[in-house]
mmCIF file of C-alpha atoms in Angstrom:
data_model
loop_
_atom_site.group_PDB
_atom_site.id
_atom_site.type_symbol
_atom_site.label_atom_id
_atom_site.label_comp_id
_atom_site.label_asym_id
_atom_site.label_seq_id
_atom_site.Cartn_x
_atom_site.Cartn_y
_atom_site.Cartn_z
ATOM 1 C CA UNK A 1 -71.108 -29.342 31.679
ATOM 2 C CA UNK A 2 -71.517 -32.821 30.243
ATOM 3 C CA UNK A 3 -71.879 -36.218 31.721
ATOM 4 C CA UNK A 4 -70.191 -38.809 29.483
ATOM 5 C CA UNK A 5 -72.382 -40.802 27.143
ATOM 6 C CA UNK A 6 -73.002 -44.445 27.904
ATOM 7 C CA UNK A 7 -72.452 -46.819 24.988
ATOM 8 C CA UNK A 8 -74.384 -50.100 25.255
ATOM 9 C CA UNK A 9 -75.320 -53.015 23.038
ATOM 10 C CA UNK A 10 -78.807 -54.468 23.173
ATOM 11 C CA UNK A 11 -79.729 -57.404 20.995
ATOM 12 C CA UNK A 12 -76.726 -56.843 18.725
ATOM 13 C CA UNK A 13 -77.369 -53.118 18.464
ATOM 14 C CA UNK A 14 -75.482 -50.358 20.119
ATOM 15 C CA UNK A 15 -77.407 -47.523 21.725
ATOM 16 C CA UNK A 16 -76.282 -44.289 23.298
ATOM 17 C CA UNK A 17 -77.905 -42.483 26.192
ATOM 18 C CA UNK A 18 -77.877 -38.737 25.698
ATOM 19 C CA UNK A 19 -78.524 -35.868 28.092
ATOM 20 C CA UNK A 20 -79.008 -32.143 27.751
ATOM 21 C CA UNK A 21 -76.073 -29.773 28.207
ATOM 22 C CA UNK A 22 -75.664 -26.052 28.739
ATOM 23 C CA UNK A 23 -72.745 -23.650 28.351
ATOM 24 C CA UNK A 24 -71.153 -22.741 31.695
ATOM 25 C CA UNK A 25 -70.415 -19.259 30.316
ATOM 26 C CA UNK A 26 -74.072 -18.245 30.155
ATOM 27 C CA UNK A 27 -74.712 -15.251 32.374
ATOM 28 C CA UNK A 28 -78.453 -14.882 32.113
ATOM 29 C CA UNK A 29 -81.428 -16.595 30.567
ATOM 30 C CA UNK A 30 -82.229 -13.492 28.511
ATOM 31 C CA UNK A 31 -78.973 -13.957 26.557
ATOM 32 C CA UNK A 32 -79.598 -17.586 25.682
ATOM 33 C CA UNK A 33 -80.263 -18.944 22.209
ATOM 34 C CA UNK A 34 -81.441 -22.503 21.782
ATOM 35 C CA UNK A 35 -79.599 -24.985 19.551
ATOM 36 C CA UNK A 36 -80.632 -28.485 18.570
ATOM 37 C CA UNK A 37 -77.813 -30.738 17.415
ATOM 38 C CA UNK A 38 -78.737 -33.910 15.553
ATOM 39 C CA UNK A 39 -76.303 -36.746 16.086
ATOM 40 C CA UNK A 40 -75.322 -39.538 13.713
ATOM 41 C CA UNK A 41 -77.735 -42.007 15.323
ATOM 42 C CA UNK A 42 -80.598 -39.498 14.763
ATOM 43 C CA UNK A 43 -80.888 -38.640 18.444
ATOM 44 C CA UNK A 44 -80.786 -34.957 19.384
ATOM 45 C CA UNK A 45 -79.155 -32.781 22.009
ATOM 46 C CA UNK A 46 -80.748 -29.497 23.068
ATOM 47 C CA UNK A 47 -78.412 -26.795 24.315
ATOM 48 C CA UNK A 48 -78.256 -23.073 24.970
ATOM 49 C CA UNK A 49 -75.524 -20.684 23.842
ATOM 50 C CA UNK A 50 -74.833 -16.972 23.998
ATOM 51 C CA UNK A 51 -74.516 -14.531 21.130
ATOM 52 C CA UNK A 52 -70.705 -14.546 21.329
ATOM 53 C CA UNK A 53 -70.298 -18.325 21.735
ATOM 54 C CA UNK A 54 -67.911 -19.652 19.081
ATOM 55 C CA UNK A 55 -68.310 -22.791 17.039
ATOM 56 C CA UNK A 56 -65.444 -24.528 18.819
ATOM 57 C CA UNK A 57 -67.507 -24.577 22.005
ATOM 58 C CA UNK A 58 -70.147 -26.839 20.458
ATOM 59 C CA UNK A 59 -67.569 -29.052 18.733
ATOM 60 C CA UNK A 60 -65.540 -29.543 21.916
ATOM 61 C CA UNK A 61 -68.550 -30.172 24.103
ATOM 62 C CA UNK A 62 -70.062 -32.799 21.834
ATOM 63 C CA UNK A 63 -66.700 -34.556 21.556
ATOM 64 C CA UNK A 64 -66.315 -34.378 25.333
ATOM 65 C CA UNK A 65 -69.823 -35.695 25.761
ATOM 66 C CA UNK A 66 -68.952 -38.734 23.654
ATOM 67 C CA UNK A 67 -65.515 -38.961 25.324
ATOM 68 C CA UNK A 68 -64.275 -38.842 21.732
ATOM 69 C CA UNK A 69 -60.486 -38.695 21.444
ATOM 70 C CA UNK A 70 -60.064 -38.754 17.647
ATOM 71 C CA UNK A 71 -62.122 -35.608 17.194
ATOM 72 C CA UNK A 72 -60.372 -34.222 14.107
ATOM 73 C CA UNK A 73 -62.557 -36.331 11.808
ATOM 74 C CA UNK A 74 -65.764 -34.598 12.919
ATOM 75 C CA UNK A 75 -67.520 -31.268 12.596
ATOM 76 C CA UNK A 76 -70.903 -29.578 12.869
ATOM 77 C CA UNK A 77 -72.896 -28.705 9.793
ATOM 78 C CA UNK A 78 -75.925 -26.493 9.226
ATOM 79 C CA UNK A 79 -78.213 -25.617 6.337
ATOM 80 C CA UNK A 80 -78.886 -21.995 5.421
ATOM 81 C CA UNK A 81 -82.268 -20.626 4.237
ATOM 82 C CA UNK A 82 -81.167 -21.237 0.609
ATOM 83 C CA UNK A 83 -80.753 -24.954 1.439
ATOM 84 C CA UNK A 84 -76.961 -24.779 1.130
ATOM 85 C CA UNK A 85 -74.900 -26.781 3.624
ATOM 86 C CA UNK A 86 -72.030 -25.217 5.562
ATOM 87 C CA UNK A 87 -69.539 -26.410 8.163
ATOM 88 C CA UNK A 88 -69.598 -24.462 11.387
ATOM 89 C CA UNK A 89 -66.333 -22.526 11.654
ATOM 90 C CA UNK A 90 -64.721 -23.031 15.074
ATOM 91 C CA UNK A 91 -63.168 -19.554 15.424
ATOM 92 C CA UNK A 92 -66.284 -17.513 14.578
ATOM 93 C CA UNK A 93 -69.326 -16.866 16.717
ATOM 94 C CA UNK A 94 -72.224 -19.174 15.973
ATOM 95 C CA UNK A 95 -74.769 -16.359 15.734
ATOM 96 C CA UNK A 96 -72.715 -14.560 13.048
ATOM 97 C CA UNK A 97 -72.460 -17.708 10.932
ATOM 98 C CA UNK A 98 -76.126 -18.654 11.044
ATOM 99 C CA UNK A 99 -78.257 -16.857 8.460
ATOM 100 C CA UNK A 100 -81.503 -17.698 10.206
ATOM 101 C CA UNK A 101 -83.027 -16.743 13.519
ATOM 102 C CA UNK A 102 -82.819 -18.953 16.615
ATOM 103 C CA UNK A 103 -83.637 -21.600 17.578
ATOM 104 C CA UNK A 104 -80.830 -23.138 15.502
ATOM 105 C CA UNK A 105 -80.634 -26.688 14.178
ATOM 106 C CA UNK A 106 -77.278 -28.272 13.333
ATOM 107 C CA UNK A 107 -75.888 -31.735 12.655
ATOM 108 C CA UNK A 108 -72.832 -33.520 14.056
ATOM 109 C CA UNK A 109 -71.208 -35.284 11.091
ATOM 110 C CA UNK A 110 -67.974 -36.757 9.761
ATOM 111 C CA UNK A 111 -66.044 -33.931 8.096
ATOM 112 C CA UNK A 112 -62.830 -35.725 7.117
ATOM 113 C CA UNK A 113 -62.978 -39.374 6.075
ATOM 114 C CA UNK A 114 -59.834 -41.307 7.068
ATOM 115 C CA UNK A 115 -57.504 -42.269 4.219
ATOM 116 C CA UNK A 116 -56.244 -45.266 6.201
ATOM 117 C CA UNK A 117 -59.059 -46.805 8.279
ATOM 118 C CA UNK A 118 -56.646 -49.317 9.817
ATOM 119 C CA UNK A 119 -54.997 -46.456 11.686
ATOM 120 C CA UNK A 120 -58.166 -45.534 13.570
ATOM 121 C CA UNK A 121 -57.433 -46.285 17.208
ATOM 122 C CA UNK A 122 -60.774 -45.985 18.988
ATOM 123 C CA UNK A 123 -63.809 -48.265 18.581
ATOM 124 C CA UNK A 124 -66.069 -45.259 19.183
ATOM 125 C CA UNK A 125 -64.485 -43.432 16.229
ATOM 126 C CA UNK A 126 -65.071 -46.467 14.011
ATOM 127 C CA UNK A 127 -68.675 -46.683 15.202
ATOM 128 C CA UNK A 128 -69.379 -43.024 14.385
ATOM 129 C CA UNK A 129 -67.757 -43.452 10.960
ATOM 130 C CA UNK A 130 -69.935 -46.510 10.452
ATOM 131 C CA UNK A 131 -73.034 -44.442 11.211
ATOM 132 C CA UNK A 132 -71.912 -41.765 8.746
ATOM 133 C CA UNK A 133 -71.325 -44.310 5.982
ATOM 134 C CA UNK A 134 -74.754 -45.808 6.666
ATOM 135 C CA UNK A 135 -76.197 -42.347 6.055
ATOM 136 C CA UNK A 136 -74.123 -41.940 2.887
ATOM 137 C CA UNK A 137 -75.444 -45.255 1.576
ATOM 138 C CA UNK A 138 -79.060 -44.491 2.440
ATOM 139 C CA UNK A 139 -78.942 -41.047 0.806
ATOM 140 C CA UNK A 140 -77.269 -42.368 -2.356
ATOM 141 C CA UNK A 141 -73.923 -40.617 -1.845
ATOM 142 C CA UNK A 142 -71.859 -43.814 -1.853
ATOM 143 C CA UNK A 143 -72.133 -45.334 -5.321
ATOM 144 C CA UNK A 144 -71.219 -48.980 -5.836
ATOM 145 C CA UNK A 145 -71.833 -52.125 -7.861
ATOM 146 C CA UNK A 146 -74.549 -54.656 -7.080
ATOM 147 C CA UNK A 147 -72.088 -57.052 -5.428
ATOM 148 C CA UNK A 148 -70.533 -54.304 -3.310
ATOM 149 C CA UNK A 149 -73.997 -53.073 -2.314
ATOM 150 C CA UNK A 150 -74.933 -56.582 -1.171
ATOM 151 C CA UNK A 151 -71.746 -56.847 0.891
ATOM 152 C CA UNK A 152 -72.291 -53.433 2.498
ATOM 153 C CA UNK A 153 -75.887 -54.325 3.258
ATOM 154 C CA UNK A 154 -74.842 -57.601 4.866
ATOM 155 C CA UNK A 155 -72.324 -55.742 7.050
ATOM 156 C CA UNK A 156 -75.098 -53.456 8.282
ATOM 157 C CA UNK A 157 -77.474 -56.337 8.982
ATOM 158 C CA UNK A 158 -74.776 -58.242 10.885
ATOM 159 C CA UNK A 159 -73.854 -55.150 12.898
ATOM 160 C CA UNK A 160 -77.474 -54.358 13.741
ATOM 161 C CA UNK A 161 -78.990 -57.816 14.029
ATOM 162 C CA UNK A 162 -76.150 -60.214 14.793
ATOM 163 C CA UNK A 163 -76.027 -63.796 13.505
ATOM 164 C CA UNK A 164 -78.824 -65.178 11.371
ATOM 165 C CA UNK A 165 -81.253 -67.342 13.330
ATOM 166 C CA UNK A 166 -83.809 -69.255 11.210
ATOM 167 C CA UNK A 167 -86.118 -69.545 14.224
ATOM 168 C CA UNK A 168 -86.270 -65.767 14.681
ATOM 169 C CA UNK A 169 -85.779 -64.341 11.198
ATOM 170 C CA UNK A 170 -88.473 -64.893 8.555
ATOM 171 C CA UNK A 171 -87.721 -65.208 4.846
ATOM 172 C CA UNK A 172 -88.187 -61.470 4.213
ATOM 173 C CA UNK A 173 -86.300 -60.198 7.290
ATOM 174 C CA UNK A 174 -83.939 -58.065 5.186
ATOM 175 C CA UNK A 175 -86.871 -55.930 4.020
ATOM 176 C CA UNK A 176 -87.136 -54.578 7.576
ATOM 177 C CA UNK A 177 -83.831 -52.758 6.979
ATOM 178 C CA UNK A 178 -84.015 -49.603 4.879
ATOM 179 C CA UNK A 179 -80.402 -49.539 3.712
ATOM 180 C CA UNK A 180 -80.510 -48.112 0.174
ATOM 181 C CA UNK A 181 -82.683 -45.412 -1.399
ATOM 182 C CA UNK A 182 -83.910 -48.022 -3.918
ATOM 183 C CA UNK A 183 -83.825 -51.541 -2.506
ATOM 184 C CA UNK A 184 -84.921 -54.364 -4.813
ATOM 185 C CA UNK A 185 -85.962 -57.845 -3.758
ATOM 186 C CA UNK A 186 -83.023 -59.204 -5.750
ATOM 187 C CA UNK A 187 -80.614 -57.116 -3.684
ATOM 188 C CA UNK A 188 -82.311 -58.100 -0.423
ATOM 189 C CA UNK A 189 -81.973 -61.777 -1.385
ATOM 190 C CA UNK A 190 -78.250 -61.356 -2.036
ATOM 191 C CA UNK A 191 -77.774 -59.462 1.257
ATOM 192 C CA UNK A 192 -79.503 -62.305 3.110
ATOM 193 C CA UNK A 193 -77.305 -64.870 1.372
ATOM 194 C CA UNK A 194 -74.092 -63.119 2.432
ATOM 195 C CA UNK A 195 -75.381 -62.438 5.943
ATOM 196 C CA UNK A 196 -76.364 -66.058 6.506
ATOM 197 C CA UNK A 197 -73.363 -67.769 4.916
ATOM 198 C CA UNK A 198 -70.365 -65.470 5.316
ATOM 199 C CA UNK A 199 -70.771 -63.319 8.422
ATOM 200 C CA UNK A 200 -71.747 -65.792 11.118
ATOM 201 C CA UNK A 201 -69.851 -65.157 14.349
ATOM 202 C CA UNK A 202 -68.805 -61.590 13.537
ATOM 203 C CA UNK A 203 -69.253 -59.154 16.386
ATOM 204 C CA UNK A 204 -70.975 -55.814 15.669
ATOM 205 C CA UNK A 205 -67.617 -54.025 15.926
ATOM 206 C CA UNK A 206 -66.028 -56.341 13.317
ATOM 207 C CA UNK A 207 -69.008 -55.976 10.955
ATOM 208 C CA UNK A 208 -68.867 -52.182 11.328
ATOM 209 C CA UNK A 209 -65.153 -52.177 10.532
ATOM 210 C CA UNK A 210 -65.651 -54.442 7.506
ATOM 211 C CA UNK A 211 -68.174 -51.945 6.165
ATOM 212 C CA UNK A 212 -65.654 -49.138 6.662
ATOM 213 C CA UNK A 213 -62.945 -51.067 4.803
ATOM 214 C CA UNK A 214 -65.239 -51.841 1.863
ATOM 215 C CA UNK A 215 -66.560 -48.274 1.678
ATOM 216 C CA UNK A 216 -62.985 -46.961 1.729
ATOM 217 C CA UNK A 217 -62.254 -48.886 -1.491
ATOM 218 C CA UNK A 218 -65.086 -47.220 -3.424
ATOM 219 C CA UNK A 219 -64.574 -44.212 -5.686
ATOM 220 C CA UNK A 220 -67.174 -41.995 -4.016
ATOM 221 C CA UNK A 221 -66.029 -42.685 -0.450
ATOM 222 C CA UNK A 222 -65.896 -39.382 1.386
ATOM 223 C CA UNK A 223 -67.398 -37.405 -1.491
ATOM 224 C CA UNK A 224 -69.890 -34.786 -0.350
ATOM 225 C CA UNK A 225 -71.979 -33.643 -3.342
ATOM 226 C CA UNK A 226 -72.827 -29.932 -3.446
ATOM 227 C CA UNK A 227 -75.435 -28.771 -5.971
ATOM 228 C CA UNK A 228 -74.116 -26.243 -8.504
ATOM 229 C CA UNK A 229 -75.713 -24.617 -11.526
ATOM 230 C CA UNK A 230 -74.695 -27.342 -13.986
ATOM 231 C CA UNK A 231 -73.225 -30.231 -11.966
ATOM 232 C CA UNK A 232 -72.805 -31.641 -8.509
ATOM 233 C CA UNK A 233 -69.411 -30.714 -7.133
ATOM 234 C CA UNK A 234 -68.064 -33.001 -4.442
ATOM 235 C CA UNK A 235 -65.227 -32.157 -2.115
ATOM 236 C CA UNK A 236 -63.024 -34.991 -0.868
ATOM 237 C CA UNK A 237 -60.277 -34.262 1.665
ATOM 238 C CA UNK A 238 -59.016 -31.236 -0.212
ATOM 239 C CA UNK A 239 -59.513 -32.732 -3.690
ATOM 240 C CA UNK A 240 -62.310 -31.788 -6.075
ATOM 241 C CA UNK A 241 -64.455 -34.514 -7.541
ATOM 242 C CA UNK A 242 -66.905 -33.689 -10.314
ATOM 243 C CA UNK A 243 -69.907 -35.932 -10.686
ATOM 244 C CA UNK A 244 -71.628 -35.194 -13.990
ATOM 245 C CA UNK A 245 -75.184 -35.310 -12.699
ATOM 246 C CA UNK A 246 -77.287 -32.272 -13.713
ATOM 247 C CA UNK A 247 -79.305 -30.520 -11.066
ATOM 248 C CA UNK A 248 -83.050 -30.938 -11.173
#
């Protein structure tokens, strides 16, 4: 079984302590298969399952580990040998879904992006959504204008670093943050300007929520691009979104 995770803030940053878990239904070591689940903060959990263990077991146990109440937004994803991404189906055995041999590697991710972020009740849910949007920004999935990019970047810096302190932060302190896949000095300068002049006094939780609100207003919020033969096809909460970018 799980012990709950401990959520702490250190120097403006929130960290989570993780431990290893194991299915209580395991009858013998010879029946075990190892799984590694990568979490949104890039930490990992190692676990063991049986051949008949269903996907819902992993989903429930990770949510229980986090003490996550608003669990419907999240799922577990894996990549098959053809490099295609799939969501782990809760009602099917894990071993039948995986097209590779154990040990298995999967990722805990946001599956359904909230249409109304203001209705999110739990700070933990908002934090995990924040981590997912950070990943979307870094991997170029969330497209935006220069001004919106600067605002999003400033939200991340405020959430991670806290208030600007001229005695602690050198002129190029923004370059320590790898926020975008291509990050120009011009953009870093604008991020620093917003961080220093507009976000002073914001707690990490407020900065994280401001990022969520801004991301929610963008056209590619919640779009998950899937490579096809001619285009990238993104799926957004049951709606299809075609992004006319050819595969390479």
